[in-house]
Amino acid sequence: SRISSNSISRGAKYSIQAEHIEFEELKKATKNFRSYSDSGQAAFGHFSKGWIDENTLTASKPGFGTAVTVDIWSVGGHQAIKLRKEINYLYRFRHPNIVKLIGYCSEENYMILVYEFIPKGNLDHHLFRGSHDQTLPWVARIKVAVDAARALAFLHDYEYPVIHRSFNIADILLDGEFNAKLCNFSLATDGPTGNRTHVSTQVVGRVRYAAPEYVARGQLTTKCDVYRFVVVLVELLTGRKSLDYKRPFNECNLVDWAKPYLRRKKTLSRIMDPKLEGRFPHKEAYTAATIALQCLSQMPEQRPRMAEVLVVFEQMNS
């Protein structure tokens, strides 16, 4: 499908700190916004692929300049708020494990976001929808965990803490070398400052990844991201979704089901992803399980900081 130039008329630009790219240049760069849906990178709506010269922010021929994802979505109400967060956070952050925002284009009832193109799409696709012969090997899974931990640690240790808030397996994109890049900052928020221990907020995002104190009381800290990270880690270990109603009742909730097995080396092997066919270092798997248990603590103060989790995984990845 395509979006005609008539359906997106020119409008005033938002007051946003990011590079504005002209509509006509994006139209040329994407061959009139030709639909592209192979990789699952789109965050909000209609998704096209194109080529941009990053220096001049003009269209370039395919194979030249920078490959980009062009994500088009309607602006209105809460979406406008999400949009501004997405742009302002992503444009501020420059980190190898956070997807790069090249710029944006504002057109009356639409906003067009332009990201670097990430060819292999999201982790959800590779872990749960790929065929058996496309199984992510252990080394790739640990690398993904390291890269995601680096991104979250960077956010938490920024000049003031930033909480991703909605981190889940679909927010991890994989490039051509299986480097992981964190995306989707539409629900991100600044963390507590001064004497405040937490941010009180409405519960949003995928609840099956959420920390118990956030679900119960809306108390948000960086430790909520730590909890979410480890739910994804358990998905990587087991090859199971965090919530799967196709499973027997006692196995639907991955964390509740997996916790007892994570405690001992002998029982851990029973829940490891059968697609790995036993091809993983058992000592490393147990180390990952041990850190997972710490991060799944019901008490946020007992969970390690993301930077501490990162140290453990970087040692495994070295």
Tab-separated table of C-alpha atoms in Angstrom:
chain	number	residue	atom	x	y	z
A	1	SER	CA	0.000	0.000	0.000
A	2	ARG	CA	1.004	3.612	-0.469
A	3	ILE	CA	0.162	6.939	1.100
A	4	SER	CA	-0.535	9.670	-1.422
A	5	SER	CA	0.800	13.179	-1.062
A	6	ASN	CA	-2.812	14.352	-0.862
A	7	SER	CA	-3.470	12.335	2.299
A	8	ILE	CA	-0.650	14.078	4.156
A	9	SER	CA	-0.901	17.815	3.677
A	10	ARG	CA	1.649	20.264	4.894
A	11	GLY	CA	1.306	21.512	8.457
A	12	ALA	CA	3.198	23.449	11.091
A	13	LYS	CA	6.179	21.707	12.662
A	14	TYR	CA	6.012	20.698	16.340
A	15	SER	CA	8.334	22.456	18.730
A	16	ILE	CA	10.669	19.456	18.957
A	17	GLN	CA	14.427	19.277	19.348
A	18	ALA	CA	15.220	17.067	16.350
A	19	GLU	CA	16.135	17.403	12.697
A	20	HIS	CA	13.162	18.123	10.458
A	21	ILE	CA	13.178	16.291	7.109
A	22	GLU	CA	11.096	17.617	4.239
A	23	PHE	CA	8.043	15.609	3.217
A	24	GLU	CA	8.986	15.587	-0.478
A	25	GLU	CA	12.421	14.140	0.354
A	26	LEU	CA	10.850	11.313	2.340
A	27	LYS	CA	8.374	10.687	-0.464
A	28	LYS	CA	11.280	10.273	-2.901
A	29	ALA	CA	13.374	8.272	-0.428
A	30	THR	CA	10.609	5.680	0.069
A	31	LYS	CA	9.208	5.590	-3.483
A	32	ASN	CA	5.971	7.249	-2.401
A	33	PHE	CA	5.888	5.571	1.015
A	34	ARG	CA	5.837	2.041	-0.345
A	35	SER	CA	4.847	-0.343	2.426
A	36	TYR	CA	7.548	-2.508	3.982
A	37	SER	CA	6.536	-5.004	6.654
A	38	ASP	CA	9.190	-7.721	6.709
A	39	SER	CA	11.199	-6.902	9.812
A	40	GLY	CA	8.689	-5.819	12.440
A	41	GLN	CA	10.545	-2.590	13.207
A	42	ALA	CA	7.592	-0.197	12.962
A	43	ALA	CA	6.576	1.172	16.349
A	44	PHE	CA	3.266	2.824	15.569
A	45	GLY	CA	1.769	2.561	12.099
A	46	HIS	CA	2.513	2.509	8.370
A	47	PHE	CA	6.100	1.437	7.786
A	48	SER	CA	8.324	2.199	4.780
A	49	LYS	CA	11.984	1.705	3.973
A	50	GLY	CA	14.097	4.336	2.244
A	51	TRP	CA	17.520	5.874	1.778
A	52	ILE	CA	18.616	9.255	3.171
A	53	ASP	CA	21.807	11.298	2.981
A	54	GLU	CA	22.343	12.046	6.677
A	55	ASN	CA	24.438	15.141	5.962
A	56	THR	CA	21.913	16.900	3.738
A	57	LEU	CA	18.754	15.079	4.967
A	58	THR	CA	17.750	14.529	1.351
A	59	ALA	CA	16.724	11.381	-0.514
A	60	SER	CA	19.484	9.222	-1.962
A	61	LYS	CA	19.504	6.270	-4.331
A	62	PRO	CA	18.997	2.768	-2.882
A	63	GLY	CA	22.337	1.432	-1.681
A	64	PHE	CA	23.742	4.919	-1.109
A	65	GLY	CA	23.529	7.050	2.025
A	66	THR	CA	21.804	5.599	5.088
A	67	ALA	CA	19.030	2.992	5.016
A	68	VAL	CA	16.128	4.263	7.111
A	69	THR	CA	12.825	3.130	8.552
A	70	VAL	CA	10.045	5.638	7.937
A	71	ASP	CA	7.230	5.204	10.450
A	72	ILE	CA	4.013	7.132	9.767
A	73	TRP	CA	1.212	7.546	12.284
A	74	SER	CA	-1.746	9.742	13.049
A	75	VAL	CA	-1.335	12.497	15.609
A	76	GLY	CA	-4.018	13.109	18.203
A	77	GLY	CA	-4.616	13.068	21.952
A	78	HIS	CA	-2.375	10.699	23.879
A	79	GLN	CA	-0.503	9.690	20.736
A	80	ALA	CA	0.869	13.214	20.415
A	81	ILE	CA	2.272	12.968	23.949
A	82	LYS	CA	3.827	9.570	23.204
A	83	LEU	CA	5.263	10.984	20.016
A	84	ARG	CA	7.016	13.892	21.690
A	85	LYS	CA	8.512	11.547	24.271
A	86	GLU	CA	9.717	9.188	21.560
A	87	ILE	CA	11.382	11.966	19.593
A	88	ASN	CA	12.828	13.981	22.458
A	89	TYR	CA	14.306	10.980	24.280
A	90	LEU	CA	15.672	9.214	21.209
A	91	TYR	CA	17.152	12.340	19.668
A	92	ARG	CA	18.919	13.141	22.935
A	93	PHE	CA	20.434	9.685	23.373
A	94	ARG	CA	23.323	8.491	21.246
A	95	HIS	CA	24.335	4.978	22.199
A	96	PRO	CA	25.281	1.956	20.057
A	97	ASN	CA	22.547	-0.133	21.697
A	98	ILE	CA	19.745	2.421	21.306
A	99	VAL	CA	18.097	2.805	17.915
A	100	LYS	CA	19.113	6.053	16.226
A	101	LEU	CA	16.482	8.640	15.341
A	102	ILE	CA	17.586	10.442	12.170
A	103	GLY	CA	14.785	13.016	12.167
A	104	TYR	CA	11.063	13.620	11.746
A	105	CYS	CA	8.507	15.281	9.490
A	106	SER	CA	5.278	16.916	10.680
A	107	GLU	CA	2.351	16.927	8.267
A	108	GLU	CA	-0.989	18.201	9.580
A	109	ASN	CA	-2.660	15.051	10.979
A	110	TYR	CA	0.411	12.850	10.665
A	111	MET	CA	3.870	12.587	12.125
A	112	ILE	CA	6.626	10.779	10.274
A	113	LEU	CA	9.547	9.412	12.295
A	114	VAL	CA	12.774	8.446	10.530
A	115	TYR	CA	15.020	5.865	12.220
A	116	GLU	CA	18.098	3.954	11.167
A	117	PHE	CA	16.981	0.781	9.421
A	118	ILE	CA	17.523	-2.358	11.519
A	119	PRO	CA	17.440	-5.278	9.041
A	120	LYS	CA	16.689	-8.279	11.239
A	121	GLY	CA	13.677	-6.812	13.037
A	122	ASN	CA	12.727	-7.519	16.626
A	123	LEU	CA	13.768	-10.276	19.007
A	124	ASP	CA	10.195	-11.508	19.397
A	125	HIS	CA	10.241	-12.557	15.733
A	126	HIS	CA	13.495	-14.503	16.077
A	127	LEU	CA	12.752	-16.227	19.363
A	128	PHE	CA	9.110	-17.156	18.891
A	129	ARG	CA	8.289	-17.054	15.191
A	130	GLY	CA	11.419	-18.351	13.474
A	131	SER	CA	11.722	-21.917	12.225
A	132	HIS	CA	13.742	-24.560	14.085
A	133	ASP	CA	16.752	-24.182	11.779
A	134	GLN	CA	16.765	-20.431	12.520
A	135	THR	CA	17.097	-20.917	16.271
A	136	LEU	CA	19.116	-18.220	18.058
A	137	PRO	CA	22.248	-19.938	19.404
A	138	TRP	CA	23.317	-19.459	23.007
A	139	VAL	CA	26.101	-17.004	22.119
A	140	ALA	CA	23.624	-14.763	20.287
A	141	ARG	CA	21.188	-14.856	23.217
A	142	ILE	CA	23.853	-13.794	25.696
A	143	LYS	CA	24.999	-11.039	23.334
A	144	VAL	CA	21.432	-9.749	23.115
A	145	ALA	CA	21.197	-9.750	26.923
A	146	VAL	CA	24.493	-7.839	27.195
A	147	ASP	CA	23.472	-5.242	24.615
A	148	ALA	CA	20.053	-4.706	26.214
A	149	ALA	CA	21.661	-4.402	29.650
A	150	ARG	CA	24.099	-1.816	28.285
A	151	ALA	CA	21.235	0.268	26.916
A	152	LEU	CA	19.243	0.155	30.161
A	153	ALA	CA	22.325	0.821	32.326
A	154	PHE	CA	23.078	3.843	30.135
A	155	LEU	CA	19.558	5.195	30.712
A	156	HIS	CA	19.655	4.573	34.455
A	157	ASP	CA	23.089	6.172	34.880
A	158	TYR	CA	22.352	9.145	32.617
A	159	GLU	CA	22.884	12.636	34.094
A	160	TYR	CA	19.465	12.006	35.621
A	161	PRO	CA	17.864	8.554	35.598
A	162	VAL	CA	15.520	7.679	32.744
A	163	ILE	CA	13.164	4.690	33.066
A	164	HIS	CA	12.205	2.920	29.850
A	165	ARG	CA	9.039	1.697	31.564
A	166	SER	CA	7.738	-0.583	28.813
A	167	PHE	CA	10.803	-2.746	28.053
A	168	ASN	CA	9.840	-6.084	26.524
A	169	ILE	CA	11.055	-8.547	23.897
A	170	ALA	CA	9.456	-6.607	21.012
A	171	ASP	CA	11.466	-3.481	21.954
A	172	ILE	CA	14.775	-5.175	21.112
A	173	LEU	CA	15.816	-4.822	17.460
A	174	LEU	CA	18.632	-6.823	15.850
A	175	ASP	CA	20.965	-5.479	13.182
A	176	GLY	CA	22.836	-7.486	10.545
A	177	GLU	CA	25.426	-8.696	13.086
A	178	PHE	CA	22.782	-9.440	15.731
A	179	ASN	CA	23.731	-6.390	17.777
A	180	ALA	CA	20.706	-5.460	19.877
A	181	LYS	CA	19.242	-1.958	19.849
A	182	LEU	CA	16.580	-0.729	22.246
A	183	CYS	CA	13.608	1.100	20.713
A	184	ASN	CA	10.156	2.453	21.632
A	185	PHE	CA	10.599	5.304	24.113
A	186	SER	CA	6.996	6.492	23.895
A	187	LEU	CA	6.284	5.487	27.510
A	188	ALA	CA	9.700	6.378	28.946
A	189	THR	CA	9.842	8.806	31.856
A	190	ASP	CA	12.352	10.624	34.026
A	191	GLY	CA	13.174	8.758	37.206
A	192	PRO	CA	12.926	10.068	40.782
A	193	THR	CA	15.266	12.875	41.799
A	194	GLY	CA	16.281	14.446	45.094
A	195	ASN	CA	14.762	12.726	48.134
A	196	ARG	CA	12.061	10.961	46.136
A	197	THR	CA	12.382	7.176	46.131
A	198	HIS	CA	9.993	6.535	43.257
A	199	VAL	CA	7.678	8.082	40.682
A	200	SER	CA	3.950	7.499	41.187
A	201	THR	CA	2.278	6.880	37.856
A	202	GLN	CA	-0.501	5.118	36.028
A	203	VAL	CA	0.296	1.529	35.064
A	204	VAL	CA	0.993	1.281	31.330
A	205	GLY	CA	2.834	-1.108	29.029
A	206	ARG	CA	2.667	-4.893	28.928
A	207	VAL	CA	1.714	-5.865	32.473
A	208	ARG	CA	3.094	-9.402	32.103
A	209	TYR	CA	6.598	-7.883	32.167
A	210	ALA	CA	5.875	-5.436	34.979
A	211	ALA	CA	7.327	-5.465	38.488
A	212	PRO	CA	4.844	-6.281	41.284
A	213	GLU	CA	5.156	-2.912	43.060
A	214	TYR	CA	4.383	-1.126	39.796
A	215	VAL	CA	1.289	-3.235	39.109
A	216	ALA	CA	0.006	-2.984	42.689
A	217	ARG	CA	0.798	0.634	43.565
A	218	GLY	CA	2.048	2.398	40.432
A	219	GLN	CA	5.465	2.889	42.063
A	220	LEU	CA	8.051	3.322	39.318
A	221	THR	CA	11.848	3.153	39.739
A	222	THR	CA	14.775	1.968	37.640
A	223	LYS	CA	14.372	-1.375	39.439
A	224	CYS	CA	11.136	-1.844	37.449
A	225	ASP	CA	13.265	-1.893	34.288
A	226	VAL	CA	15.568	-4.424	35.967
A	227	TYR	CA	12.576	-6.683	36.584
A	228	ARG	CA	11.392	-6.312	32.979
A	229	PHE	CA	14.892	-7.082	31.686
A	230	VAL	CA	14.955	-10.355	33.563
A	231	VAL	CA	11.535	-11.433	32.318
A	232	VAL	CA	13.017	-11.085	28.822
A	233	LEU	CA	16.090	-12.998	30.013
A	234	VAL	CA	13.917	-15.894	31.187
A	235	GLU	CA	12.250	-15.848	27.768
A	236	LEU	CA	15.717	-16.151	26.220
A	237	LEU	CA	16.621	-19.045	28.524
A	238	THR	CA	13.422	-21.018	28.058
A	239	GLY	CA	12.235	-20.047	24.586
A	240	ARG	CA	8.803	-19.427	26.138
A	241	LYS	CA	6.617	-16.319	26.092
A	242	SER	CA	6.139	-14.389	29.327
A	243	LEU	CA	2.429	-15.157	29.126
A	244	ASP	CA	1.088	-18.010	27.026
A	245	TYR	CA	-2.501	-19.217	27.449
A	246	LYS	CA	-1.843	-22.128	25.099
A	247	ARG	CA	0.235	-23.717	27.872
A	248	PRO	CA	-1.193	-25.759	30.767
A	249	PHE	CA	-2.709	-23.491	33.421
A	250	ASN	CA	0.236	-23.745	35.843
A	251	GLU	CA	2.677	-22.866	33.018
A	252	CYS	CA	0.841	-19.849	31.553
A	253	ASN	CA	2.785	-17.263	33.558
A	254	LEU	CA	6.442	-17.823	32.699
A	255	VAL	CA	7.966	-16.204	35.804
A	256	ASP	CA	5.727	-18.060	38.263
A	257	TRP	CA	6.388	-21.355	36.502
A	258	ALA	CA	10.147	-20.915	35.990
A	259	LYS	CA	11.173	-19.545	39.397
A	260	PRO	CA	11.457	-22.895	41.238
A	261	TYR	CA	13.533	-24.362	38.388
A	262	LEU	CA	15.973	-21.437	38.355
A	263	ARG	CA	17.246	-22.262	41.848
A	264	ARG	CA	19.235	-25.423	41.066
A	265	LYS	CA	21.490	-26.545	38.213
A	266	LYS	CA	19.756	-29.916	37.982
A	267	THR	CA	16.292	-28.447	37.582
A	268	LEU	CA	17.393	-25.548	35.356
A	269	SER	CA	18.197	-27.893	32.484
A	270	ARG	CA	14.542	-29.006	32.443
A	271	ILE	CA	13.283	-25.571	31.407
A	272	MET	CA	16.017	-24.512	28.971
A	273	ASP	CA	14.822	-23.925	25.412
A	274	PRO	CA	14.654	-27.352	23.742
A	275	LYS	CA	15.604	-25.668	20.436
A	276	LEU	CA	19.107	-25.208	21.888
A	277	GLU	CA	19.379	-29.016	22.020
A	278	GLY	CA	21.645	-28.788	25.052
A	279	ARG	CA	24.234	-26.672	23.209
A	280	PHE	CA	24.974	-24.121	25.914
A	281	PRO	CA	27.520	-23.813	28.761
A	282	HIS	CA	25.632	-25.056	31.819
A	283	LYS	CA	27.718	-22.918	34.170
A	284	GLU	CA	26.814	-19.768	32.224
A	285	ALA	CA	23.151	-20.725	32.158
A	286	TYR	CA	23.154	-21.192	35.926
A	287	THR	CA	24.890	-17.812	36.396
A	288	ALA	CA	22.144	-16.215	34.303
A	289	ALA	CA	19.491	-18.045	36.330
A	290	THR	CA	21.045	-16.887	39.611
A	291	ILE	CA	21.050	-13.232	38.570
A	292	ALA	CA	17.499	-13.686	37.283
A	293	LEU	CA	16.294	-14.822	40.698
A	294	GLN	CA	17.859	-11.779	42.356
A	295	CYS	CA	16.212	-9.450	39.849
A	296	LEU	CA	12.818	-11.114	40.285
A	297	SER	CA	12.735	-10.266	43.992
A	298	GLN	CA	9.378	-8.942	45.189
A	299	MET	CA	11.303	-6.194	47.013
A	300	PRO	CA	12.781	-3.653	44.560
A	301	GLU	CA	15.567	-2.659	46.963
A	302	GLN	CA	16.828	-6.266	46.884
A	303	ARG	CA	17.228	-6.257	43.107
A	304	PRO	CA	20.690	-5.355	41.783
A	305	ARG	CA	21.200	-2.198	39.742
A	306	MET	CA	21.289	-2.602	35.973
A	307	ALA	CA	24.984	-1.686	35.955
A	308	GLU	CA	25.665	-4.582	38.350
A	309	VAL	CA	23.709	-6.984	36.163
A	310	LEU	CA	25.693	-5.761	33.161
A	311	VAL	CA	29.017	-6.601	34.806
A	312	VAL	CA	27.942	-10.233	35.253
A	313	PHE	CA	26.805	-10.595	31.639
A	314	GLU	CA	29.843	-8.846	30.194
A	315	GLN	CA	32.041	-11.393	31.978
A	316	MET	CA	30.009	-14.177	30.370
A	317	ASN	CA	30.298	-12.529	26.966
A	318	SER	CA	34.069	-11.908	27.140
